[in-house]
Coordinates of C-alpha atoms and ligand atoms in Angstrom, one line a residue:
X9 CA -16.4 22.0 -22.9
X10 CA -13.9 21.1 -25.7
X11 CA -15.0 18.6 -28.4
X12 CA -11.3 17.4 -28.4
X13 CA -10.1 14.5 -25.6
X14 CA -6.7 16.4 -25.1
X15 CA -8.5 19.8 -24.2
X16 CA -11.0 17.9 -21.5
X17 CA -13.7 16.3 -24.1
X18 CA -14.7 13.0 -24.4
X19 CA -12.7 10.5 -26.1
X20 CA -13.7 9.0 -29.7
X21 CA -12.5 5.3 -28.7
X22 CA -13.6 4.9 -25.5
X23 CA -12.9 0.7 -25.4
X24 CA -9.4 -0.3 -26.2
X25 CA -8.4 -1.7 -30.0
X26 CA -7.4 -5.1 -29.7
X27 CA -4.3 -5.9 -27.4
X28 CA -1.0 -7.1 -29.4
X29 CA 0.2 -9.6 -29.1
X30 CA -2.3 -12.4 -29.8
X31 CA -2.0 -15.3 -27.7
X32 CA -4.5 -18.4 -26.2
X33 CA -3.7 -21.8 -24.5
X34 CA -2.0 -23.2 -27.7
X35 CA 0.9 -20.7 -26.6
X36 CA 1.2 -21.8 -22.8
X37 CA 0.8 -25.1 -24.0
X38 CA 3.8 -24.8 -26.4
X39 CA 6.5 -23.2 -24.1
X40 CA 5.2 -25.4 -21.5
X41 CA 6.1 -28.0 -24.0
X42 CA 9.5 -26.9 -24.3
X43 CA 10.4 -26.3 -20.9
X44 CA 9.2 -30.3 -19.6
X45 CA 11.7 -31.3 -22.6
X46 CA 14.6 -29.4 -21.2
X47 CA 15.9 -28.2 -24.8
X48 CA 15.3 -24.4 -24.1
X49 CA 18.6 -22.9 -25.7
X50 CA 19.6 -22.7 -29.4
X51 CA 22.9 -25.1 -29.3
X52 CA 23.5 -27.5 -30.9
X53 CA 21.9 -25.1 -33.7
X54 CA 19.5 -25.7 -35.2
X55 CA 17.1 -27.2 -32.4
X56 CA 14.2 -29.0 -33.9
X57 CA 11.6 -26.3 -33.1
X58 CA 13.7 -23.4 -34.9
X59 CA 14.7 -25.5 -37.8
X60 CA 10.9 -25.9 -38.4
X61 CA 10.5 -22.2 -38.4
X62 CA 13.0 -22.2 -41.1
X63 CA 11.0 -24.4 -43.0
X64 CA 7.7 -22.8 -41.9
X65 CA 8.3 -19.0 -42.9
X66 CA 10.1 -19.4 -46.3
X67 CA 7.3 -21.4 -47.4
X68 CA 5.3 -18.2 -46.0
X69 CA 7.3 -15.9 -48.0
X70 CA 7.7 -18.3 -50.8
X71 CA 11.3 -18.8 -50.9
X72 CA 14.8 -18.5 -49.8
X73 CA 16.8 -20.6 -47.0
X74 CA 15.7 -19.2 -43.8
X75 CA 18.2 -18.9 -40.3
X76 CA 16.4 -17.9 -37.9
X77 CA 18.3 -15.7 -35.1
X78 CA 18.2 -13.7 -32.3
X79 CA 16.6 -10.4 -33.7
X80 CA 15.9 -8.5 -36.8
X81 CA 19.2 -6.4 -36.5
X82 CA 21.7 -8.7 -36.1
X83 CA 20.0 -10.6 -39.1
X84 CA 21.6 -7.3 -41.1
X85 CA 25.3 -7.5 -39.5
X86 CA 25.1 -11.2 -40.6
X87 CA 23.9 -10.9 -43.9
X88 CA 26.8 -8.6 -44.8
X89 CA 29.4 -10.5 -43.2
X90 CA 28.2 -13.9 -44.9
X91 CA 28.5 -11.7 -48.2
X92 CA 32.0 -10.5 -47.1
X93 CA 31.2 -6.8 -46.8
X94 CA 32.9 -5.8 -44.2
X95 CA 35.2 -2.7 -43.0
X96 CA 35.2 0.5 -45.1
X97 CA 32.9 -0.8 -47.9
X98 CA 29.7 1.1 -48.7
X99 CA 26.0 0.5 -48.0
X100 CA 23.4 2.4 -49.0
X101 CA 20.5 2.9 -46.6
X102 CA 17.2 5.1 -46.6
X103 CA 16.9 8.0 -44.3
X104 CA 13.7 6.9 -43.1
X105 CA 14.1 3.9 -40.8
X106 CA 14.8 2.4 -37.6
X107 CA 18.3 2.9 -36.3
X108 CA 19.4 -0.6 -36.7
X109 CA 19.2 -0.2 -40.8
X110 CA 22.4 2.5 -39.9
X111 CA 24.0 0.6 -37.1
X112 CA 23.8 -3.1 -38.3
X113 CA 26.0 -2.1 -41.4
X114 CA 28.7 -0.4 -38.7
X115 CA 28.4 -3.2 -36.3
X116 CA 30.3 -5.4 -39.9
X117 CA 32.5 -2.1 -40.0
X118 CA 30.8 -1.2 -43.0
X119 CA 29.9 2.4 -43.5
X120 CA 26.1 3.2 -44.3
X121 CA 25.5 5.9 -46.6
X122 CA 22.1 7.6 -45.8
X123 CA 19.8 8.6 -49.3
X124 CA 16.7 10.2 -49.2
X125 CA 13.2 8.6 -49.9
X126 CA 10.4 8.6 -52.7
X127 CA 7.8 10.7 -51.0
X128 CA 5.2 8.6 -52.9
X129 CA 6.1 5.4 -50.8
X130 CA 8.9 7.1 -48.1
X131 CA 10.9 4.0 -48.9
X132 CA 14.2 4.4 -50.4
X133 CA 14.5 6.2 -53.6
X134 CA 16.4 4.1 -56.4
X135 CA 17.3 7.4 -58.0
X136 CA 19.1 9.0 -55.3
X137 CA 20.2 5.5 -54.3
X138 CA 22.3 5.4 -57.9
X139 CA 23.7 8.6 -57.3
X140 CA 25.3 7.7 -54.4
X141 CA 27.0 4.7 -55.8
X142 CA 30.5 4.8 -55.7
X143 CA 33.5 2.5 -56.1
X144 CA 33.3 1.5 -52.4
X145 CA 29.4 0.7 -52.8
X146 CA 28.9 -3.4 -52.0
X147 CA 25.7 -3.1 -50.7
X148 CA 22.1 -1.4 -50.5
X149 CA 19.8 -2.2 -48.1
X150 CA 16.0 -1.4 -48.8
X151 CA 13.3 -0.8 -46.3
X152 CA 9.7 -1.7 -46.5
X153 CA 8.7 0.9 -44.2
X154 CA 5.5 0.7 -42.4
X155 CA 2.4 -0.6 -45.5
X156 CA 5.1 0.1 -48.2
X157 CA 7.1 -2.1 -50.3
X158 CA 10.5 -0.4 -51.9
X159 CA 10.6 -0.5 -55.6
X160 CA 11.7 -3.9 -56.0
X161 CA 12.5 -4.1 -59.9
X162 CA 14.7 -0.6 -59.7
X163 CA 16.7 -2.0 -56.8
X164 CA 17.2 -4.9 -58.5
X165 CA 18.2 -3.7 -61.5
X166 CA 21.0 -1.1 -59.8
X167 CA 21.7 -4.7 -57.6
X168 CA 23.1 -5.8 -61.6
X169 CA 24.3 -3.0 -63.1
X170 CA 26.8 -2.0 -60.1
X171 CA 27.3 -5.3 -58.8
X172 CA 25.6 -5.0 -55.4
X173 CA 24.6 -7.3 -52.5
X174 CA 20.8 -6.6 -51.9
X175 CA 19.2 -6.5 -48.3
X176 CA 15.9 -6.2 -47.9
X177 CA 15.0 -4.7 -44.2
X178 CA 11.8 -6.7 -44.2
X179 CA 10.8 -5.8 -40.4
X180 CA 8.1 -4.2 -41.1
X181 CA 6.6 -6.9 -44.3
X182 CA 6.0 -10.2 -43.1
X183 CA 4.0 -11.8 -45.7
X184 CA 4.0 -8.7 -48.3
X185 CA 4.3 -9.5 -52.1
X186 CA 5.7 -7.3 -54.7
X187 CA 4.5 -9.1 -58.4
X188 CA 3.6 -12.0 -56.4
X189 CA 7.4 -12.8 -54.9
X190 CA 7.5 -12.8 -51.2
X191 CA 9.4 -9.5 -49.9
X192 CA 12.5 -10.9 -49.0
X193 CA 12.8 -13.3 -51.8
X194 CA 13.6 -10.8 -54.4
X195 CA 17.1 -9.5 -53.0
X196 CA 19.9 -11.9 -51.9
X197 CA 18.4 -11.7 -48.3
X198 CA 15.5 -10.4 -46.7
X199 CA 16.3 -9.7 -43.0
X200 CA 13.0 -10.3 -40.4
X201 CA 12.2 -9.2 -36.8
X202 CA 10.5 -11.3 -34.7
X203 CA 10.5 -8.4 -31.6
X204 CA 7.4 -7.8 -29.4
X205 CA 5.6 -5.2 -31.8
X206 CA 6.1 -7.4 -34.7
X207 CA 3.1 -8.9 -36.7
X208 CA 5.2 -12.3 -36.4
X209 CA 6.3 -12.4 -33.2
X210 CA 8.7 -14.1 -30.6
X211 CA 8.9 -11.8 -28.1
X212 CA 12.5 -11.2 -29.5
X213 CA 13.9 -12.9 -32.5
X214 CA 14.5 -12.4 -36.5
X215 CA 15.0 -14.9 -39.5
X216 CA 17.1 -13.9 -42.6
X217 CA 16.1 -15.2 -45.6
X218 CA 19.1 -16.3 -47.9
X219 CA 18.8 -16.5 -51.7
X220 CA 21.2 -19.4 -51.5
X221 CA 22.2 -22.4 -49.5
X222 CA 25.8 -21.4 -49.4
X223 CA 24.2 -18.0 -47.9
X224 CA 22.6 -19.8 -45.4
X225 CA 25.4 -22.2 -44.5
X226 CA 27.6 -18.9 -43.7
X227 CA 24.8 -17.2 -41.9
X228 CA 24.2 -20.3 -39.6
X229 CA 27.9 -20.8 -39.1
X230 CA 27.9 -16.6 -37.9
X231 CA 25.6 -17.2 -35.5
X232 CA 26.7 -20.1 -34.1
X233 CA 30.0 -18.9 -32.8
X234 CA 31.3 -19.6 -35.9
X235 CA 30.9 -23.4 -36.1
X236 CA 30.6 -24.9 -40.1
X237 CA 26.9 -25.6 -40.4
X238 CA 25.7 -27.5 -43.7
X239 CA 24.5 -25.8 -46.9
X240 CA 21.5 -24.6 -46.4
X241 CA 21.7 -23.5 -42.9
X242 CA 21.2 -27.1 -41.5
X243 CA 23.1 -29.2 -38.7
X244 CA 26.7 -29.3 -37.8
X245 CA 28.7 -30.1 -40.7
X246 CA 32.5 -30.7 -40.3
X247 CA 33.1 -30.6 -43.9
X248 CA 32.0 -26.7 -44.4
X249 CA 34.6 -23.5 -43.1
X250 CA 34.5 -22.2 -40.0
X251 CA 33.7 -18.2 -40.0
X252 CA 34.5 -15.9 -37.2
X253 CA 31.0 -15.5 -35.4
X254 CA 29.1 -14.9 -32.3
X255 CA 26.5 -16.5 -30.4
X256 CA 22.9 -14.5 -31.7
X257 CA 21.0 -17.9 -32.1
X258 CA 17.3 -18.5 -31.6
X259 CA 16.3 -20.1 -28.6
X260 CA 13.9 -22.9 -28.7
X261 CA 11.2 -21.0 -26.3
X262 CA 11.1 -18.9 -28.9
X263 CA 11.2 -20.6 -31.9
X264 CA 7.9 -22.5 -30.6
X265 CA 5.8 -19.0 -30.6
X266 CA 6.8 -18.2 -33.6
X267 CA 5.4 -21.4 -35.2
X268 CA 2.1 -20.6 -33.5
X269 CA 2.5 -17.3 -34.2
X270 CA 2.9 -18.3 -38.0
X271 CA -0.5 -20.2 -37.5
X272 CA -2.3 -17.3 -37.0
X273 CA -0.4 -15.0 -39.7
X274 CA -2.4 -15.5 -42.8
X275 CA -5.9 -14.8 -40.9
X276 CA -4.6 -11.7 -39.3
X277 CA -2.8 -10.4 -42.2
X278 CA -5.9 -10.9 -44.2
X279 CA -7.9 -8.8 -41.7
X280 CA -5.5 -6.0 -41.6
X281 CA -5.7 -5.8 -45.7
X282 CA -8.9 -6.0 -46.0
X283 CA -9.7 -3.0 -43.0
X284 CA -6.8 -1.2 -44.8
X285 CA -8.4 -0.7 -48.1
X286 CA -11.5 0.6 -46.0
X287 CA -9.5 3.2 -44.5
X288 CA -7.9 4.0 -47.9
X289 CA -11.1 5.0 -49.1
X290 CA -12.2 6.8 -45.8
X291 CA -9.3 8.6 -45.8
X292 CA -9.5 9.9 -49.2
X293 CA -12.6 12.1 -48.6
X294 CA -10.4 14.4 -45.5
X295 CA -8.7 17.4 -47.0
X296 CA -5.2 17.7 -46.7
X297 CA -5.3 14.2 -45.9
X298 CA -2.3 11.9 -48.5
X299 CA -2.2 8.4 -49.3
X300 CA 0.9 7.1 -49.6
X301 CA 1.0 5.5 -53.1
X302 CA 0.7 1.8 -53.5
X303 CA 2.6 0.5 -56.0
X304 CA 0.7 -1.7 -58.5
X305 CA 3.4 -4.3 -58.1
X306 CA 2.4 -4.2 -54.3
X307 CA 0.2 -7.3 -54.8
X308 CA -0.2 -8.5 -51.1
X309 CA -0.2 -5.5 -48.8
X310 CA 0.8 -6.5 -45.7
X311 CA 1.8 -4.4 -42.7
X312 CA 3.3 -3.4 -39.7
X313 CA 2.4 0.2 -39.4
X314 CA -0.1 2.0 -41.7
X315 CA 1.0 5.6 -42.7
X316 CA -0.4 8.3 -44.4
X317 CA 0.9 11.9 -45.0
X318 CA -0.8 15.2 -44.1
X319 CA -0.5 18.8 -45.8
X320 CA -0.1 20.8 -42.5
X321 CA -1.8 23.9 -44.1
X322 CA -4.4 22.2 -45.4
X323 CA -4.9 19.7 -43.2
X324 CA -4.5 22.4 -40.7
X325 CA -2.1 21.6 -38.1
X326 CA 1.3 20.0 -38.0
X327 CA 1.5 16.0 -38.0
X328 CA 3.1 16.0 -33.9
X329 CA 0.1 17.9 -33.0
X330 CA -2.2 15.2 -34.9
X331 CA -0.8 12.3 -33.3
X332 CA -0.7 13.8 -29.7
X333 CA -4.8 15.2 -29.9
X334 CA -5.9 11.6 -31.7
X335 CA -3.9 9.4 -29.2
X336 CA -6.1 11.3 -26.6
X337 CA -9.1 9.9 -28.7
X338 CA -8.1 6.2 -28.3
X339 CA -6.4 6.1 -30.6
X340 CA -3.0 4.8 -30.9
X341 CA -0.5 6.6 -33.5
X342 CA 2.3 7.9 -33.6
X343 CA 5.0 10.2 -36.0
X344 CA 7.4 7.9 -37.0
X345 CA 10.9 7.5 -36.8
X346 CA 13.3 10.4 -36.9
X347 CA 15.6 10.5 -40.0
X348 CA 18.7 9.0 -39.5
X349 CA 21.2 11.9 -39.6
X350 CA 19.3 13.0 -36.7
X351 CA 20.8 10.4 -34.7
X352 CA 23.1 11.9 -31.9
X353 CA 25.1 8.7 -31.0
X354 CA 26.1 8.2 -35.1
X355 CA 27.6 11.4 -34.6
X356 CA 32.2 10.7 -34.7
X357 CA 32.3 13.8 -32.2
X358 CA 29.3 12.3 -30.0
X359 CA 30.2 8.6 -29.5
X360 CA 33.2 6.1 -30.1
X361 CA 31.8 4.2 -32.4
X362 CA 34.7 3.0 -34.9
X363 CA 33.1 3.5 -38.3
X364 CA 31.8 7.2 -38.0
X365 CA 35.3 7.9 -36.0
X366 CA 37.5 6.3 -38.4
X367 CA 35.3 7.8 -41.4
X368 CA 33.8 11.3 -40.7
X369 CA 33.5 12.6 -43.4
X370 CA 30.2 10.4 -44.5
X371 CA 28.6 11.9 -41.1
X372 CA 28.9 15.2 -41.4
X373 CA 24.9 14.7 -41.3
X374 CA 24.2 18.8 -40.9
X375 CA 25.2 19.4 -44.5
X376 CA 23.5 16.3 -45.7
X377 CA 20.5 17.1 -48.0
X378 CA 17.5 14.9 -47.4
X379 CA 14.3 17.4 -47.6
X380 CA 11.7 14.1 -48.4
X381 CA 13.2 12.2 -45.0
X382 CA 13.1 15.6 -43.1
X383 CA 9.4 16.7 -44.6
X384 CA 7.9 13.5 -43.7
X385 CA 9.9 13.1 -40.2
X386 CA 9.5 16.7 -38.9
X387 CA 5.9 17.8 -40.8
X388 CA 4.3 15.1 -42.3
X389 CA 4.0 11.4 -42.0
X390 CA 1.4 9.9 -39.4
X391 CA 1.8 6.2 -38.4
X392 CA -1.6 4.0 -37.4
X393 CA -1.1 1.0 -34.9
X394 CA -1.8 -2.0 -36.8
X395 CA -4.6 -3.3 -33.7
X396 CA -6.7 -0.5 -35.3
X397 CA -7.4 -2.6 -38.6
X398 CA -8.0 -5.9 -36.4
X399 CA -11.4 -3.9 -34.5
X400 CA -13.6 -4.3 -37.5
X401 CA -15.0 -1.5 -39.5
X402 CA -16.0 0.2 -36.3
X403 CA -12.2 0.3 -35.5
X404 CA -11.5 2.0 -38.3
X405 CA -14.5 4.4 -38.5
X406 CA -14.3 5.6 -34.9
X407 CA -10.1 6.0 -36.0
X408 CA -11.4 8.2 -38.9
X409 CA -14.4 10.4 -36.6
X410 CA -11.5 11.3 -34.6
X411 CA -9.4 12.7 -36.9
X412 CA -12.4 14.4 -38.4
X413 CA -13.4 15.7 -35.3
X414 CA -9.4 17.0 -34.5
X415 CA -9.8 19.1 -38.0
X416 CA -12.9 20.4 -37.0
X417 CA -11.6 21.6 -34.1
X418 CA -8.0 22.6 -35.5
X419 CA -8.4 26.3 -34.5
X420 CA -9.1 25.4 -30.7
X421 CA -6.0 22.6 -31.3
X422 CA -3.6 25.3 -32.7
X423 CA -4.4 28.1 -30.4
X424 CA -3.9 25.6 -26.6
X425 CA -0.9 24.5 -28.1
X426 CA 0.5 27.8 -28.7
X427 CA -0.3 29.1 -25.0
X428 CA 1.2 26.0 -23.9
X429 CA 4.3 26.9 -26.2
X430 CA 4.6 30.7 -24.5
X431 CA 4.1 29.2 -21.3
X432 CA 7.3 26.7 -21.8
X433 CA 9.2 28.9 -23.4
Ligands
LIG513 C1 12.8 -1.2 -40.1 C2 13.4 -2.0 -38.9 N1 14.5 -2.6 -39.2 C3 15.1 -3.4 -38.2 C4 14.6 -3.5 -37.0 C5 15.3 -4.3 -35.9 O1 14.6 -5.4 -35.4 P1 15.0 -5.9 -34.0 O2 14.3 -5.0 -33.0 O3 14.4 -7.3 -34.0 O4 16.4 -6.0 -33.8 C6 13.3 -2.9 -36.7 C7 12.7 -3.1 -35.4 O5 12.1 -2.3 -34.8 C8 12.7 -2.1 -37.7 O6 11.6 -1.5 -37.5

């Protein structure tokens, strides 16, 4: 019989890593709370519960005026409009990502303009980022993909030199610290989601961060169906402008997880950092195995996804056939996002979405040139559930047996999946 799970053999994991999310009484007990009180909605905005949350997480990312919202893409749209970016400008986004990075710029009519990562950190690559600045540039917006922070200080510094509005996609770096600063906190917003697979989560939700009250007021006044809300992102406040906006509150139900949810942050985060640096140094022994590189300034490494590169010809298969054999193990992985000019529906001659329509020529996505995006999105990159790194060191050590054990066996691997391929053909 087969060593490996996929080919028949028994698994690695055979209990489940902890289940996500984490929840006890103090959660029924909260909604439940809610519900008797018969303020379940967002409106008037903001309900007592969510304008706690605002309070709670910028004190847990040190800073900023936080509006919370209805997820962590609309946060984006917001952020651009309060900032008055809007149709045709430019806005620079990594071709590593989630979709919404690419869609929340075109949902403000704002055209994002896709640059290639650092393959040290796969987050966006300042260098390539400056190179694409033009005229028409307002904006860039960084992602701290995965157990990576962006390099802070060289975004920052472009954010001066060019006169750009910073926006850090922050989805995947609750409670992260780059030199100490809260991610977030270091461009003029940091945009949060609050969905299901979140480490803080809501079920769905987001917060953006604001670097200042007058931010915040515009934000609030956006996602309120454009009603003037007070500097700072409070109540109602007739004296402030009305914006053109839509309804994307934070509902109350929700905003009451989140603040249990933010009870139980700091404990879990710490857990996850501390099983990270094991697997760091676990890791490091496997041939063709790559850490991503951790910036120095990465003081607080806190993360949603933890990812690590392979070498296909050293480590001896390709990353897809990785993640399929150590899933079978019991253990839960996957490749990662696709890059974003991969993305059918951005495509003018595949949707009728107005930006790439009325602006074609920045997705003409087959001659782009991205070979760090494609290397680590078609080869390379390997993406760890975070429950992995809440199972203790056993977590992690059966996590790292099996991927042993799949290298070991990398022959047996390569040769079923090329029948299979023949068979399919
Ligand atoms: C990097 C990144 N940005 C933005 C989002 C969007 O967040 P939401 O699903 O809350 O809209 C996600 C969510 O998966 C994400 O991973």
């Amino acid at each position: 019989m087969s060593e490996l799970a996929i080919l028949g053999g028994p698994k690695t994991r055979t209990e489940p890593y902890p289940q996500w999310p984490v929840w006890d009484q103090r959660d029924i007990d909260v909604v439940t709370e809610v519900i008797k009180s018969g303020r379940w909605g967002g409106y008037p905005y903001p309900g007592p519960r969510t304008a706690e949350l605002a309070k709670k997480f910028a004190e847990l990312q040190g800073g900023g005026y936080a509006v919370p919202m209805a997820n962590g893409t609309v946060t984006m749209e917001v952020a651009l409009r309060a900032a008055g970016i809007g149709w045709g400008d430019e806005v620079i986004v990594p071709a590593y990502t989630f979709q919404a990075t690419a869609s929340a710029p075109m949902a403000a009519g704002a055209i994002p303009v896709i640059v290639d990562i650092d393959p040290n950190n796969y987050c966006l690559d300042p260098q390539a980022a400056e190179k694409a600045i033009t005229e028409k540039t307002r904006a860039i917006i960084p992602v701290h993909l995965g157990s990576n922070m962006a390099d802070m200080d060289a975004i920052m510094e472009l954010a001066e030199k060019y006169n750009l509005i910073v926006i850090e996609d922050c989805a995947h770096a609750h409670g992260a610290k780059w030199s100490g600063r809260g991610a977030g906190t270091l461009g003029h917003f940091g945009s949060f989601s609050l969905q299901s697979s979140k480490t803080l989560t809501t079920g769905e939700g987001g917060i953006l961060l604001c670097r200042t009250p007058e931010l915040a007021a515009k934000a609030a006044s956006i996602i309120d169906c454009g009603r003037p809300h007070a500097l700072g992102g409070g109540a109602e406040d007739a004296t402030m402008d009305y914006q053109v906006g839509g309804n994307f509150r934070l509902s109350e139900i929700a905003a009451a997880l989140a603040l249990v949810g933010i009870e139980r942050f700091p404990s879990q985060a710490k857990e996850r950092e501390a099983m990270a640096a094991y697997m760091d140094e676990a890791l490091s022994e496997i041939p063709g195995i790559r850490l991503l590189k951790r910036d120095p300034r990465h003081s607080t490494r806190s993360f949603y996804r933890y990812i690590f590169a392979i070498n296909p010809q050293e480590f001896g298969m390709e990353h897809d056939l990785l993640v399929g054999a150590l899933d079978a193990e019991g253990v839960e992985c996957w490749t990662g996002y696709e890059a974003l000019n991969n993305y059918t529906l951005f495509q003018p001659q595949k949707s009728k979405l107005a930006v790439p329509n009325a602006f074609p020529e920045y997705f003409d996505f087959k001659n782009m040139s991205l070979p760090e995006a494609g290397r680590a999105c078609e080869h390379e990159a390997v993406w760890l559930d975070e429950n992995i790194f809440r199972a203790g060191q056993k977590g992690v050590d059966e996590a790292v047996q099996a991927i042993k054990k799949i290298q070991r066996n990398a022959g047996e691997l390569n040769k079923a999946a090329e029948e299979l391929r023949e068979k399919y053909k």
